[in-house]
């Protein structure tokens, strides 16, 4: 009897793992952007998608640190640079068996900028063929007359308005973007530059990869793997399966099919009819395939010609002692101040860079922490370092 009592006493002292539900909390931004200036406000909201309608309380986290704030909303007043980070929430409910917690939400990242210019980019990646809008914001109410958009430190667009539209996106539009804003004051031109912001571009449908798995009773399971990146609500995908370029069965909304086992070259096609997009997988062989496989049509030469005889290489050019061109410390402009191209200028246009005119005064070559109490622009003769460490 004493042994049983001692065992029960030990169980009461043992730590009990917290109970966790299968629900995942969801955090969203209600006010503010993912990148904001110091002194501004951000509001987040936490919710638990519980189909039973149970009442949940909410806990907030910044990284691994649990915040003292509780409740559905989280308000960050007059944010500072140190408030930057990833914010999470989770639901908690008191029950007869103790607290039950939801899974932690996916993070919402907040970047607080102490500089003078910010380039705001969408939190979701852009999709090939669609339009992506970037916004160049400047602290205060300066009369901006020119904004320049850069990708990987190369100018791609110039206009006076704050919104840049990247139309008909391609994978080549991916990169690090920044913006420069300029205005005239006291007979001088002031110019500020934002920090870099990453822009990711994805294909709506990646190229499928066909997996062949041997199944019971001399059957093959064909699985068509791909990544579908359409924004919700996403139109449905239709899958087609082929053997030796002959379609197997009917189209299906499932990415797999079960067919009779036999040698051949198998492939699959994924199609989104509402978007007019379709992608083919590379053929995959199973078993002993008779004959030499045909070259895919996209690899066949248009006008086959015999190889030309080898030609002797000319003498190599002599080496020179001229140093290679070094990268300019400032992002470069392609036109003199005051010349503003049309806002419909294509983002694909590339032009040879020239150095920014000396009349420009760079108050902030890159946004950083500044005096958060100051609400006024610095005078024209104040340098960026003086602004930051005044």
mmCIF file of N, CA and C in Angstrom, residues 22 25 46 67 75 85 88 90 207 214 235 258-259 264 272 274 276 282 287 291 313 381:
data_model
loop_
_atom_site.group_PDB
_atom_site.id
_atom_site.type_symbol
_atom_site.label_atom_id
_atom_site.label_comp_id
_atom_site.label_asym_id
_atom_site.label_seq_id
_atom_site.Cartn_x
_atom_site.Cartn_y
_atom_site.Cartn_z
ATOM 1 N N UNK A 22 -5.870 20.567 -32.473
ATOM 2 C CA UNK A 22 -5.446 20.489 -33.881
ATOM 3 C C UNK A 22 -5.678 21.798 -34.619
ATOM 4 N N UNK A 25 -3.999 28.884 -34.861
ATOM 5 C CA UNK A 25 -4.400 30.279 -34.808
ATOM 6 C C UNK A 25 -3.959 31.009 -36.083
ATOM 7 N N UNK A 46 -5.745 38.335 -33.859
ATOM 8 C CA UNK A 46 -5.602 36.875 -33.754
ATOM 9 C C UNK A 46 -6.981 36.240 -33.759
ATOM 10 N N UNK A 67 4.705 37.875 -24.985
ATOM 11 C CA UNK A 67 4.393 39.258 -24.645
ATOM 12 C C UNK A 67 3.383 39.321 -23.508
ATOM 13 N N UNK A 75 -1.919 45.949 -30.373
ATOM 14 C CA UNK A 75 -1.667 47.294 -30.892
ATOM 15 C C UNK A 75 -0.257 47.712 -30.509
ATOM 16 N N UNK A 85 10.392 42.598 -35.960
ATOM 17 C CA UNK A 85 10.480 41.167 -35.666
ATOM 18 C C UNK A 85 9.289 40.408 -36.196
ATOM 19 N N UNK A 88 3.694 36.262 -33.520
ATOM 20 C CA UNK A 88 2.837 35.078 -33.568
ATOM 21 C C UNK A 88 1.729 35.243 -32.534
ATOM 22 N N UNK A 90 -1.420 32.530 -30.409
ATOM 23 C CA UNK A 90 -2.043 31.222 -30.267
ATOM 24 C C UNK A 90 -3.255 31.369 -29.351
ATOM 25 N N UNK A 207 6.759 22.989 -63.634
ATOM 26 C CA UNK A 207 6.732 21.831 -64.527
ATOM 27 C C UNK A 207 6.478 20.559 -63.717
ATOM 28 N N UNK A 214 5.179 0.958 -58.473
ATOM 29 C CA UNK A 214 4.576 -0.353 -58.714
ATOM 30 C C UNK A 214 3.562 -0.668 -57.617
ATOM 31 N N UNK A 235 -8.429 28.448 -59.061
ATOM 32 C CA UNK A 235 -9.214 27.573 -59.953
ATOM 33 C C UNK A 235 -8.688 26.149 -59.907
ATOM 34 N N UNK A 258 -4.307 4.996 -61.529
ATOM 35 C CA UNK A 258 -3.907 3.588 -61.404
ATOM 36 C C UNK A 258 -4.151 2.915 -62.746
ATOM 37 N N UNK A 259 -3.073 2.381 -63.350
ATOM 38 C CA UNK A 259 -3.171 1.790 -64.681
ATOM 39 C C UNK A 259 -2.535 0.406 -64.655
ATOM 40 N N UNK A 264 6.686 1.097 -71.156
ATOM 41 C CA UNK A 264 6.346 2.240 -71.994
ATOM 42 C C UNK A 264 6.938 3.516 -71.439
ATOM 43 N N UNK A 272 -4.918 24.262 -66.097
ATOM 44 C CA UNK A 272 -5.877 25.105 -65.373
ATOM 45 C C UNK A 272 -6.705 25.815 -66.437
ATOM 46 N N UNK A 274 -9.354 27.707 -66.486
ATOM 47 C CA UNK A 274 -9.789 29.082 -66.251
ATOM 48 C C UNK A 274 -8.664 30.091 -66.429
ATOM 49 N N UNK A 276 -6.018 29.328 -68.548
ATOM 50 C CA UNK A 276 -5.396 29.060 -69.842
ATOM 51 C C UNK A 276 -3.951 28.621 -69.725
ATOM 52 N N UNK A 282 8.338 15.707 -68.193
ATOM 53 C CA UNK A 282 9.247 14.969 -69.072
ATOM 54 C C UNK A 282 8.811 13.496 -69.087
ATOM 55 N N UNK A 287 10.119 -0.224 -67.429
ATOM 56 C CA UNK A 287 10.354 -1.508 -68.088
ATOM 57 C C UNK A 287 11.233 -1.347 -69.315
ATOM 58 N N UNK A 291 12.869 0.083 -79.127
ATOM 59 C CA UNK A 291 13.164 1.200 -80.025
ATOM 60 C C UNK A 291 13.844 2.341 -79.303
ATOM 61 N N UNK A 313 41.935 29.164 -83.937
ATOM 62 C CA UNK A 313 41.648 30.329 -83.108
ATOM 63 C C UNK A 313 42.647 31.428 -83.410
ATOM 64 N N UNK A 381 22.113 71.430 -45.453
ATOM 65 C CA UNK A 381 23.541 71.217 -45.241
ATOM 66 C C UNK A 381 23.842 70.177 -44.175
#
